[in-house]
mmCIF file of C-alpha atoms in Angstrom:
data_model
loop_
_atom_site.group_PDB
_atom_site.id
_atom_site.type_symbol
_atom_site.label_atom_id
_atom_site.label_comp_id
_atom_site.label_asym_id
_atom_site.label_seq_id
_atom_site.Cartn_x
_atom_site.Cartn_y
_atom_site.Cartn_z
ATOM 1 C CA UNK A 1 0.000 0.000 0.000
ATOM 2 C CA UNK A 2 1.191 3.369 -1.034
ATOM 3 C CA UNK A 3 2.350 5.787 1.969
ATOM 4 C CA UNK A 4 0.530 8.674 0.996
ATOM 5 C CA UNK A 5 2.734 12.595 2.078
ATOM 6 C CA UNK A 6 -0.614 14.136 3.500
ATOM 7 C CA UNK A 7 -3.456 12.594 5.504
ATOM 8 C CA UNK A 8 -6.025 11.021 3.983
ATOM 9 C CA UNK A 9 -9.546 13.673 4.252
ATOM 10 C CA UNK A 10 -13.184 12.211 4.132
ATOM 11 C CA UNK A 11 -15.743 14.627 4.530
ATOM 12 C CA UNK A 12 -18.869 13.024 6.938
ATOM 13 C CA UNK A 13 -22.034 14.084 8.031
ATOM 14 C CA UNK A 14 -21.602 15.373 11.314
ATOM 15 C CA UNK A 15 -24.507 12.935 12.412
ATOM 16 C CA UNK A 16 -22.442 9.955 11.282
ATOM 17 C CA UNK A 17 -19.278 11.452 13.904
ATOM 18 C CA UNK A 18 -21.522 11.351 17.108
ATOM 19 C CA UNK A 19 -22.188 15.275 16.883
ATOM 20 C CA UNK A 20 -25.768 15.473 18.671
ATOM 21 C CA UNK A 21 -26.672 17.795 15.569
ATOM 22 C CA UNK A 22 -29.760 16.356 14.626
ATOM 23 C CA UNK A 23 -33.447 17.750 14.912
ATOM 24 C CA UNK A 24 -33.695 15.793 18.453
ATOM 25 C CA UNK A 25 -30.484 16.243 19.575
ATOM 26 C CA UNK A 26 -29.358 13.311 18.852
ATOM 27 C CA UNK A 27 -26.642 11.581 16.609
ATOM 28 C CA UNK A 28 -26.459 8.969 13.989
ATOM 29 C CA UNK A 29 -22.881 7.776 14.812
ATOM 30 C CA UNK A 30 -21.149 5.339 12.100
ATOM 31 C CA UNK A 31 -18.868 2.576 14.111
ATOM 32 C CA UNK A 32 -17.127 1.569 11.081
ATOM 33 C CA UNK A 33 -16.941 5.409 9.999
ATOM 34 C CA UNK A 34 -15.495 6.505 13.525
ATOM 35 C CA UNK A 35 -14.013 3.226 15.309
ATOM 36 C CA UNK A 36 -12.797 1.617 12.287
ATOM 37 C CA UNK A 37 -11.881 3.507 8.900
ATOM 38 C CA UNK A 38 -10.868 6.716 11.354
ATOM 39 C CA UNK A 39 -7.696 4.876 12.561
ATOM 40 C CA UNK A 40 -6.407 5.610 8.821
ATOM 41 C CA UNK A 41 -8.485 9.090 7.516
ATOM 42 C CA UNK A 42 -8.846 12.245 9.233
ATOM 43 C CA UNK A 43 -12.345 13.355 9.041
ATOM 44 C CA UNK A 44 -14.079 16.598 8.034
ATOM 45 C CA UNK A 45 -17.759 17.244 9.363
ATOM 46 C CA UNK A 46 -20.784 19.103 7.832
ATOM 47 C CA UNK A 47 -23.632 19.305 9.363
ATOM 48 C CA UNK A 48 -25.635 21.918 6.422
ATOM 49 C CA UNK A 49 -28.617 22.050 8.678
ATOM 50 C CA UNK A 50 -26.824 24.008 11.605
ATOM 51 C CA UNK A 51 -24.587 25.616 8.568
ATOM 52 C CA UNK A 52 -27.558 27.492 7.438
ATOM 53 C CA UNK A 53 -28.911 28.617 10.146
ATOM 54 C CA UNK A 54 -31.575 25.799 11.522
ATOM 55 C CA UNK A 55 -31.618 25.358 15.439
ATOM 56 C CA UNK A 56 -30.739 22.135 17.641
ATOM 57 C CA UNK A 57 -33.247 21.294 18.554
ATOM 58 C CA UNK A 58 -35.302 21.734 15.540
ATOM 59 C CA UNK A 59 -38.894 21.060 13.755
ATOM 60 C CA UNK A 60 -37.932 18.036 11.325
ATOM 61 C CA UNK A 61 -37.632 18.734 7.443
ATOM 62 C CA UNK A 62 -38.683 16.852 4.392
ATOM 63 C CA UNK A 63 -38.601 17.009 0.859
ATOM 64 C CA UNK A 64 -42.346 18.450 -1.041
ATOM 65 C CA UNK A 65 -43.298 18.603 -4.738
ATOM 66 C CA UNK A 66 -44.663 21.566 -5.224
ATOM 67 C CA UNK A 67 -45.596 21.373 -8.993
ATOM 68 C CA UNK A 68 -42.568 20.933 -10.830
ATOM 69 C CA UNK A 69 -40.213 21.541 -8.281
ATOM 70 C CA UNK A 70 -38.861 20.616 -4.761
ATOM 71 C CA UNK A 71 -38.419 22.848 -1.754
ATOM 72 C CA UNK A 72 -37.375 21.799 2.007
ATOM 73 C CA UNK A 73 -39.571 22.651 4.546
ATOM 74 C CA UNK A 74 -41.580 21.644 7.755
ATOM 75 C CA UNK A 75 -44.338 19.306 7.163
ATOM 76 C CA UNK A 76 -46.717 22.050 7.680
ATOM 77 C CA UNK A 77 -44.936 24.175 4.618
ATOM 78 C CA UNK A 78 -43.312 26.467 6.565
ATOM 79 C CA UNK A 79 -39.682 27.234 6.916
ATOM 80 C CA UNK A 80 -38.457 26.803 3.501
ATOM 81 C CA UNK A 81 -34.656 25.860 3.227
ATOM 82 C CA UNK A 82 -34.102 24.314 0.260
ATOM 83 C CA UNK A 83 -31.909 27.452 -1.327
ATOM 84 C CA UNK A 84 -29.963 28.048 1.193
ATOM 85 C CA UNK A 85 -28.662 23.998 1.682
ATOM 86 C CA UNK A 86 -27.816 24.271 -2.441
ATOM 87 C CA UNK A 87 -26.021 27.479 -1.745
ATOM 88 C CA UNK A 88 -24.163 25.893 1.212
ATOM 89 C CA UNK A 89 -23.857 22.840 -0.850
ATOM 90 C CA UNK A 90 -22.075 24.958 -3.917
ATOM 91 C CA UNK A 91 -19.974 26.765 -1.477
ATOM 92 C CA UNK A 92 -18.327 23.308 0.481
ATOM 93 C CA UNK A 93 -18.291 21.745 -3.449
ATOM 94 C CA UNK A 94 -15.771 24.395 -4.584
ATOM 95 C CA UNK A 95 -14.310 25.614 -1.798
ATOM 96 C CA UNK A 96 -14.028 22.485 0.670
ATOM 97 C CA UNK A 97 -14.586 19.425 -1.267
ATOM 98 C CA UNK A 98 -11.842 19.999 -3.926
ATOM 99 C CA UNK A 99 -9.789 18.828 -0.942
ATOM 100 C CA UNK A 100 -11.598 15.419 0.244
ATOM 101 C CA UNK A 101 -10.621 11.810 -1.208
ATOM 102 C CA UNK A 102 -14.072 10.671 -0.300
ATOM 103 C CA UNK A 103 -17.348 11.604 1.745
ATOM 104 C CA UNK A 104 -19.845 9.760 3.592
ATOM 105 C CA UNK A 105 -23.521 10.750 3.941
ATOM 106 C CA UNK A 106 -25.981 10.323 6.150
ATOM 107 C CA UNK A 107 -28.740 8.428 4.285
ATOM 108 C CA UNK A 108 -32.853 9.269 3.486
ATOM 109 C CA UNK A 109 -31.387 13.098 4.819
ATOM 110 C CA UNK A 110 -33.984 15.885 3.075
ATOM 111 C CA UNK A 111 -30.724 17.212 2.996
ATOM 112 C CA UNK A 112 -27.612 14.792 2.902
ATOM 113 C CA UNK A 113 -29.389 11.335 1.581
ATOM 114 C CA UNK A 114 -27.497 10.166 -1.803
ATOM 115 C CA UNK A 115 -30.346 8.886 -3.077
ATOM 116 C CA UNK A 116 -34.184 7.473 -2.391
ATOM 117 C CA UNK A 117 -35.070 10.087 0.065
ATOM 118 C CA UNK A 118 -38.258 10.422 0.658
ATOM 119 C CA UNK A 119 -40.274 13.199 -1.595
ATOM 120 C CA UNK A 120 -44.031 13.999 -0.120
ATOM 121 C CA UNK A 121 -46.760 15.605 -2.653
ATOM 122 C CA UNK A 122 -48.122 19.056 -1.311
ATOM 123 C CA UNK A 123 -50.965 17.188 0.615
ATOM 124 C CA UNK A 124 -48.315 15.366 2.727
ATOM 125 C CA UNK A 125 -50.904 12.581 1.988
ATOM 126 C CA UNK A 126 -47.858 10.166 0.230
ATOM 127 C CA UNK A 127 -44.463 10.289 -1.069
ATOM 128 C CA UNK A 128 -41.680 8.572 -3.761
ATOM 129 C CA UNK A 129 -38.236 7.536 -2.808
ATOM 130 C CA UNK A 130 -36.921 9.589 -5.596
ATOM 131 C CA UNK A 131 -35.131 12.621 -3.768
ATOM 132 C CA UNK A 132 -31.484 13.936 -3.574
ATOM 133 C CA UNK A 133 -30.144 15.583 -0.481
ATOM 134 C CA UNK A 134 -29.828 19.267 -1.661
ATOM 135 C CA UNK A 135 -26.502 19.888 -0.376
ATOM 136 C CA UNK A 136 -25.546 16.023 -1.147
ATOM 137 C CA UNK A 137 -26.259 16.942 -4.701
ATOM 138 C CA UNK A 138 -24.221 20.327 -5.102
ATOM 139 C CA UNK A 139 -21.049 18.029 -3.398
ATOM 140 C CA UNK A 140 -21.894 15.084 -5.880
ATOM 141 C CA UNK A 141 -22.720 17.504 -8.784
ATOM 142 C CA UNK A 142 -18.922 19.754 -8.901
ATOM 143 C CA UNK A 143 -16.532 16.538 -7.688
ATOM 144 C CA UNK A 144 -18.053 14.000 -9.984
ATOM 145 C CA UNK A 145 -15.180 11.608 -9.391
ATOM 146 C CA UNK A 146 -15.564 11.945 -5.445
ATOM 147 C CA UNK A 147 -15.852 8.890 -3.765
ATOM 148 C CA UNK A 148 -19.509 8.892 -2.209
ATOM 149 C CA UNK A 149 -21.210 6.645 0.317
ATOM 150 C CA UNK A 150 -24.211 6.719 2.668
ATOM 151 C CA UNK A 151 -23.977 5.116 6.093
ATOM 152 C CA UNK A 152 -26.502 2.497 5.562
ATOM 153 C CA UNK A 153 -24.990 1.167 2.431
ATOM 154 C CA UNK A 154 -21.811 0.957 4.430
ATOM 155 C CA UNK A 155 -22.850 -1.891 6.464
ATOM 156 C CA UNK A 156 -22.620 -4.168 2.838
ATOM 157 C CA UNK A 157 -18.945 -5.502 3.236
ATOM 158 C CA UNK A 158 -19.129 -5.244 -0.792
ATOM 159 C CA UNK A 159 -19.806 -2.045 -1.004
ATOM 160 C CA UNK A 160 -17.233 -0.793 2.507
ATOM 161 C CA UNK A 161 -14.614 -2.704 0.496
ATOM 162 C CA UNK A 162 -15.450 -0.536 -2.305
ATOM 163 C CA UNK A 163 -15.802 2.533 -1.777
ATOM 164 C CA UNK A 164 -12.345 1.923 0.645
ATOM 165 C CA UNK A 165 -10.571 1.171 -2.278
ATOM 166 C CA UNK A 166 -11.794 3.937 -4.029
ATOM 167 C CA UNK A 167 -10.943 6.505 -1.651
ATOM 168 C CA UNK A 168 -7.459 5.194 -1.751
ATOM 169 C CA UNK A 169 -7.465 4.832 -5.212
ATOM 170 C CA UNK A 170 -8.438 8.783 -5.657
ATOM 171 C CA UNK A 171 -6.168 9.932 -3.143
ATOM 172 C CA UNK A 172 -3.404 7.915 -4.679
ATOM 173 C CA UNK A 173 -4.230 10.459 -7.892
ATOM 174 C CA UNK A 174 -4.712 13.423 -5.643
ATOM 175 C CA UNK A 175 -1.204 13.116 -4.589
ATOM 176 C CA UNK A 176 0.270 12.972 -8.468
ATOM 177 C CA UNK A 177 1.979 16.244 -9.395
ATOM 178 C CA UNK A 178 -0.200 16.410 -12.224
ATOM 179 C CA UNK A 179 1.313 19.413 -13.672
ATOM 180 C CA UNK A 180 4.520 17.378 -14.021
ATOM 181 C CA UNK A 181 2.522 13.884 -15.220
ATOM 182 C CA UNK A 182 3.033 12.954 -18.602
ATOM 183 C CA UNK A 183 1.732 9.912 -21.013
ATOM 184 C CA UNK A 184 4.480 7.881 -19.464
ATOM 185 C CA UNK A 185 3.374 8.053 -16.032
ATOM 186 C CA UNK A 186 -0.553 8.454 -16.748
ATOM 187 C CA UNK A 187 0.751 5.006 -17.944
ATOM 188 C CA UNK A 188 2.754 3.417 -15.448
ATOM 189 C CA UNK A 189 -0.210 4.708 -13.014
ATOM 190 C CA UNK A 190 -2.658 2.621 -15.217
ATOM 191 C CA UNK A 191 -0.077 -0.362 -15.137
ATOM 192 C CA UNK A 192 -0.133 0.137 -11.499
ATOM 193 C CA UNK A 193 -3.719 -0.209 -11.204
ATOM 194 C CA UNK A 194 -4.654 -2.958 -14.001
ATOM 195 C CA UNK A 195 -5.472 -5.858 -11.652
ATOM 196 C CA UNK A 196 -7.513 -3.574 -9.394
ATOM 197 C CA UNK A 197 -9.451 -2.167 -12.142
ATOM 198 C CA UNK A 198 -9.836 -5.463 -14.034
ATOM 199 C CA UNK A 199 -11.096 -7.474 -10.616
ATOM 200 C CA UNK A 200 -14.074 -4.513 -11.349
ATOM 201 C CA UNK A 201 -14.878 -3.404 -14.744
ATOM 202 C CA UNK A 202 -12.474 -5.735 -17.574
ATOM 203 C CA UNK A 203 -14.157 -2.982 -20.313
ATOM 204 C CA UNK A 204 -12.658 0.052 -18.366
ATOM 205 C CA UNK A 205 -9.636 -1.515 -18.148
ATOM 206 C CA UNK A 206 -9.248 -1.636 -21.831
ATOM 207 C CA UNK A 207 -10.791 1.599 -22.339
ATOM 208 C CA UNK A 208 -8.475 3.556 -20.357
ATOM 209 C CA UNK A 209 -5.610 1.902 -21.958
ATOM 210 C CA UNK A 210 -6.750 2.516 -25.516
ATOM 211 C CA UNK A 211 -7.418 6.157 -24.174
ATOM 212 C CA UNK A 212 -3.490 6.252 -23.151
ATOM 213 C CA UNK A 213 -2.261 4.342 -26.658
ATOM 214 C CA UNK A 214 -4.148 7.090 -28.144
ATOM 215 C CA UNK A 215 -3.353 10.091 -25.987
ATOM 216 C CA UNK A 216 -0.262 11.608 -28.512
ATOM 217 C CA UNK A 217 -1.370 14.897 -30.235
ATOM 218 C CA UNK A 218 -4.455 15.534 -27.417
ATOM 219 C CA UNK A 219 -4.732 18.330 -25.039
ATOM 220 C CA UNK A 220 -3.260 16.259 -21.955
ATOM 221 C CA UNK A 221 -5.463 18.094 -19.378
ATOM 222 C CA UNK A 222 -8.092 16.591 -21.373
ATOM 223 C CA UNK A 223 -6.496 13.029 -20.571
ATOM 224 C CA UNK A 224 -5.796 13.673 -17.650
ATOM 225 C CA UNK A 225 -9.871 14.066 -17.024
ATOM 226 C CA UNK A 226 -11.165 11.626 -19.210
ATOM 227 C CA UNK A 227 -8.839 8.994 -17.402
ATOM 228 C CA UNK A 228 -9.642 9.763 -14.161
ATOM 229 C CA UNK A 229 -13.103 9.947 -14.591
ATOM 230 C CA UNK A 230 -13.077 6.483 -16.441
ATOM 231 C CA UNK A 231 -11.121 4.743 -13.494
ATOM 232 C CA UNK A 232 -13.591 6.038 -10.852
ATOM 233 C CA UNK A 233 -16.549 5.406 -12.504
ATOM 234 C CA UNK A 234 -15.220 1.941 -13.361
ATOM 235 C CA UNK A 235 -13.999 1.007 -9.837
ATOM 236 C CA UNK A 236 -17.169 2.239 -9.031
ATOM 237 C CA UNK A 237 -18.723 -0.978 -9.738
ATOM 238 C CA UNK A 238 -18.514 -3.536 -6.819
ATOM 239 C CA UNK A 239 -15.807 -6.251 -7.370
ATOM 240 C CA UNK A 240 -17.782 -9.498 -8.760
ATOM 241 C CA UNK A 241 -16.565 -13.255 -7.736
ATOM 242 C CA UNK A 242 -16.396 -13.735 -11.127
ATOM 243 C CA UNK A 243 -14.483 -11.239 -12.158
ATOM 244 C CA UNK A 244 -12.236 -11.560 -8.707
ATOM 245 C CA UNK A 245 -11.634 -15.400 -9.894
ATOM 246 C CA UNK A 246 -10.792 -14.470 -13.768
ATOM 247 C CA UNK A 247 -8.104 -11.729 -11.761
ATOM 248 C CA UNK A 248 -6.597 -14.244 -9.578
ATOM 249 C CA UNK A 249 -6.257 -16.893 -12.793
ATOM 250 C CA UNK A 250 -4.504 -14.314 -14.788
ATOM 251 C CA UNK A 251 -2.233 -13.771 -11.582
ATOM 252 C CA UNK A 252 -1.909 -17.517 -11.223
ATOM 253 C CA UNK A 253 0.038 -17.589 -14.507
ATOM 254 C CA UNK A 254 2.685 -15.311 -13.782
ATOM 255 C CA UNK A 255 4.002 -18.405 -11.429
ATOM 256 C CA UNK A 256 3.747 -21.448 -13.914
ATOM 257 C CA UNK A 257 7.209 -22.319 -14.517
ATOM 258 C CA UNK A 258 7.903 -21.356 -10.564
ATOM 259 C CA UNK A 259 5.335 -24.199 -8.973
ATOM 260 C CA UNK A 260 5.347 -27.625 -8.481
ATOM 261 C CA UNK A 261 2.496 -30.064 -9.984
ATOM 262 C CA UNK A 262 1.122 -29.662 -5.923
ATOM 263 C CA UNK A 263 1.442 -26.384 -5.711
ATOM 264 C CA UNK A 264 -0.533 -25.496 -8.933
ATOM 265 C CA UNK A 265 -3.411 -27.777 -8.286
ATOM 266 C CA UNK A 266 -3.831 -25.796 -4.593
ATOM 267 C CA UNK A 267 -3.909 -22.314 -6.272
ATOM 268 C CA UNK A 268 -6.488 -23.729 -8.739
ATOM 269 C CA UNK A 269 -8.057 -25.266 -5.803
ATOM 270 C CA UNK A 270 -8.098 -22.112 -4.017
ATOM 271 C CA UNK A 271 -9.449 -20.021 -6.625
ATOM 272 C CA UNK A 272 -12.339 -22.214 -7.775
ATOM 273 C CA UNK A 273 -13.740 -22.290 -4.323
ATOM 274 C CA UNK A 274 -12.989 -18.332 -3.766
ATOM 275 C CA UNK A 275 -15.605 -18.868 -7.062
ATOM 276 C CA UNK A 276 -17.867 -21.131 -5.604
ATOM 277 C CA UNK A 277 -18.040 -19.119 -2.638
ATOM 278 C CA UNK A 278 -17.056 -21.500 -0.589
ATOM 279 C CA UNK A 279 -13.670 -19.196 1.003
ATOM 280 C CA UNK A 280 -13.513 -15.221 0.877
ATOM 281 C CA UNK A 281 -11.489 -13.851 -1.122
ATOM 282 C CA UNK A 282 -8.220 -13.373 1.103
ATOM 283 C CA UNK A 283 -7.474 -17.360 0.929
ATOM 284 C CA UNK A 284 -6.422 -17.338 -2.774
ATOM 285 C CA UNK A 285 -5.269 -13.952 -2.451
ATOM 286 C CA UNK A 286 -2.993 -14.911 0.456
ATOM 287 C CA UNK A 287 -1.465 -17.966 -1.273
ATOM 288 C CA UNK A 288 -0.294 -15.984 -3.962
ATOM 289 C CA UNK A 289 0.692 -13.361 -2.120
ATOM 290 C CA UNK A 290 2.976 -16.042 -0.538
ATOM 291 C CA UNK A 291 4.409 -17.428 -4.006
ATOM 292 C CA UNK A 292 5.074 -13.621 -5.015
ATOM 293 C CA UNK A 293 6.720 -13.321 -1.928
ATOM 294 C CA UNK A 294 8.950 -16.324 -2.411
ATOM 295 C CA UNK A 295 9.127 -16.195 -6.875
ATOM 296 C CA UNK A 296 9.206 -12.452 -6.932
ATOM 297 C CA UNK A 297 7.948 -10.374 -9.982
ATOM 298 C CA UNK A 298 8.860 -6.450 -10.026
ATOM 299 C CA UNK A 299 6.141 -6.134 -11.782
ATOM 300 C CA UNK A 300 2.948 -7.580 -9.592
ATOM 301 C CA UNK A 301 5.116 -6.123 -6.756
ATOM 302 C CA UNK A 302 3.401 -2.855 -7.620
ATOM 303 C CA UNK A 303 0.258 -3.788 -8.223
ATOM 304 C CA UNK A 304 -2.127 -1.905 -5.769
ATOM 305 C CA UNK A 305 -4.301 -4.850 -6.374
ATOM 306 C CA UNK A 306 -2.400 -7.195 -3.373
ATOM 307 C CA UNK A 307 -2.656 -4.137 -0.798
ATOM 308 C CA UNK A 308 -5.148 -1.228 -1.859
ATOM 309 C CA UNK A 309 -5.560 -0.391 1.854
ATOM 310 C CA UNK A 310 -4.306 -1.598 5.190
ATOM 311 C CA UNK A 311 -4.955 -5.086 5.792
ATOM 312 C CA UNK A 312 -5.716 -4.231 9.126
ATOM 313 C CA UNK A 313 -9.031 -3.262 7.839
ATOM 314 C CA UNK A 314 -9.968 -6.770 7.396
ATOM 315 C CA UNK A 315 -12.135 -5.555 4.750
ATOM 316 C CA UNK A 316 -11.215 -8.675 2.609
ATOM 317 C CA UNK A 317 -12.492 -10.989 4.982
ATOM 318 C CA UNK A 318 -15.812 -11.099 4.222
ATOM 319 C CA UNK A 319 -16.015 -10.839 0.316
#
């Protein structure tokens, strides 16, 4: 894992940190966020509620359709706050957020949920999971390739693993001196990262590296976006068994001519029931880790694949 010169920042809802900033003065605190993760990240928290002015405690807020828009308000209509949380929203976006390698969000929030909060009609007589948090939305809208999560989704070891990797992944970028980064080291990053981004999304994988083969004569800034934009959205989607297994069997060959007949028919062992679900994914992982240990290859030695975050994390253990 890559020893990163600054500390990594994850923006949080201030809920999710044990801040008693909710409309009851109470607190939505986020073990895994707080006990867990924050042994490795330092955390910055928003609560855009308080930011703009709302009291603790408070009359709660929801989301209302009024025609063809949405405002924020009590239940009763009053108290209208839905400009002033995208203002708020805009200002942490561009003046805050530019500085975050992920954020977490406190989920179903009028004003922080990601995504299905709760939208009532006018009559307060029903409502659609179809909302955005408005000052969720401004952060999501200007950092595009910000690694996002809501509390609840958090508790899927899938998707903790994931968006993990991610905001190591994105920090790992953060930390390029991208006014110095050329075509040969938008490449060796991509070489760094093939295993990674192939255990997610094969067809990124490609992509980018046609995008690189291709880069010579284009604005590089323009790279520069386009790639990282195409390696978060495609490390975006959740590591698969499948495509975990297909990784660990192109891995696998690197040691043909190292293993005995034995020690071949283990790995393949190892990785077929990784693929039948029968063992999480750290027991192939681990024996090959061991033969790369013992073989060596300069090469897979940099892979971010083997160590994307601390192990102590454990957050291979139950994928």
């Amino acid at each position: 894992m890559r020893i990163f010169e600054s500390p990594i920042q994850i923006g949080i809802s201030a809920c999710l940190a044990g801040d008693k900033v909710r409309f009851d003065t109470g607190h939505k605190r986020s073990n895994f966020c707080m006990d867990e993760l924050g042994n490795y990240v330092e955390y910055k928290k928003f609560c855009p509620e308080v930011a703009v002015g709302m009291s603790i405690p408070r009359a709660t807020i929801r989301q209302v359709r009024v025609g063809d828009t949405i405002k924020v308000c009590r239940p009763d209509g009053s108290g209208e706050v839905g400009e002033k949380l995208t203002e708020y929203g805009k200002t942490v976006a561009h003046e805050q957020a530019k500085e975050l390698s992920g954020f977490v969000f406190c989920a179903k929030s009028p004003s922080c949920g990601m995504e299905r909060v709760k939208v009532y009609n006018e009559a307060g007589t029903g409502n659609s999971s179809e909302g955005v948090g408005f000052f969720a939305a401004q952060v999501m809208k200007h950092n595009p390739n910000l690694p996002c999560e809501e509390n609840g989704r958090l508790s899927d070891p899938h998707l903790r693993e994931n968006f993990v990797t991610r905001v190591y992944v994105y920090k790992h970028w953060q930390e390029l001196n991208l006014d110095c980064v050329g075509v040969h080291e938008l490449t060796q990053f991509h070489a760094q990262h093939k295993y990674l981004l192939m255990s997610h999304n094969y067809e990124s994988y490609k992509a980018l590296g046609k995008l690189l083969g291709h880069a010579a004569g284009r604005d590089l800034d323009e790279v520069k976006e386009e790639y990282i934009g195409g390696l978060m959205k495609g490390l975006s989607r959740p590591a698969s068994r499948k495509n975990q297994a297909n990784t660990l069997s192109h891995l696998q060959g690197y040691f043909k001519n190292f293993l005995s007949k034995v020690e071949k028919r283990e790995m393949c062992e190892a990785i077929d029931h990784y693929r039948a679900g029968i063992v999480p994914l750290y027991v192939p992982l681990t024996l090959i880790k061991h033969h790369l240990t013992v073989h060596g290859n300069e090469y897979l030695a940099k892979q971010v694949y083997f160590n994307p975050y601390p192990n102590e994390l454990k957050l291979r253990f139950g994928i």
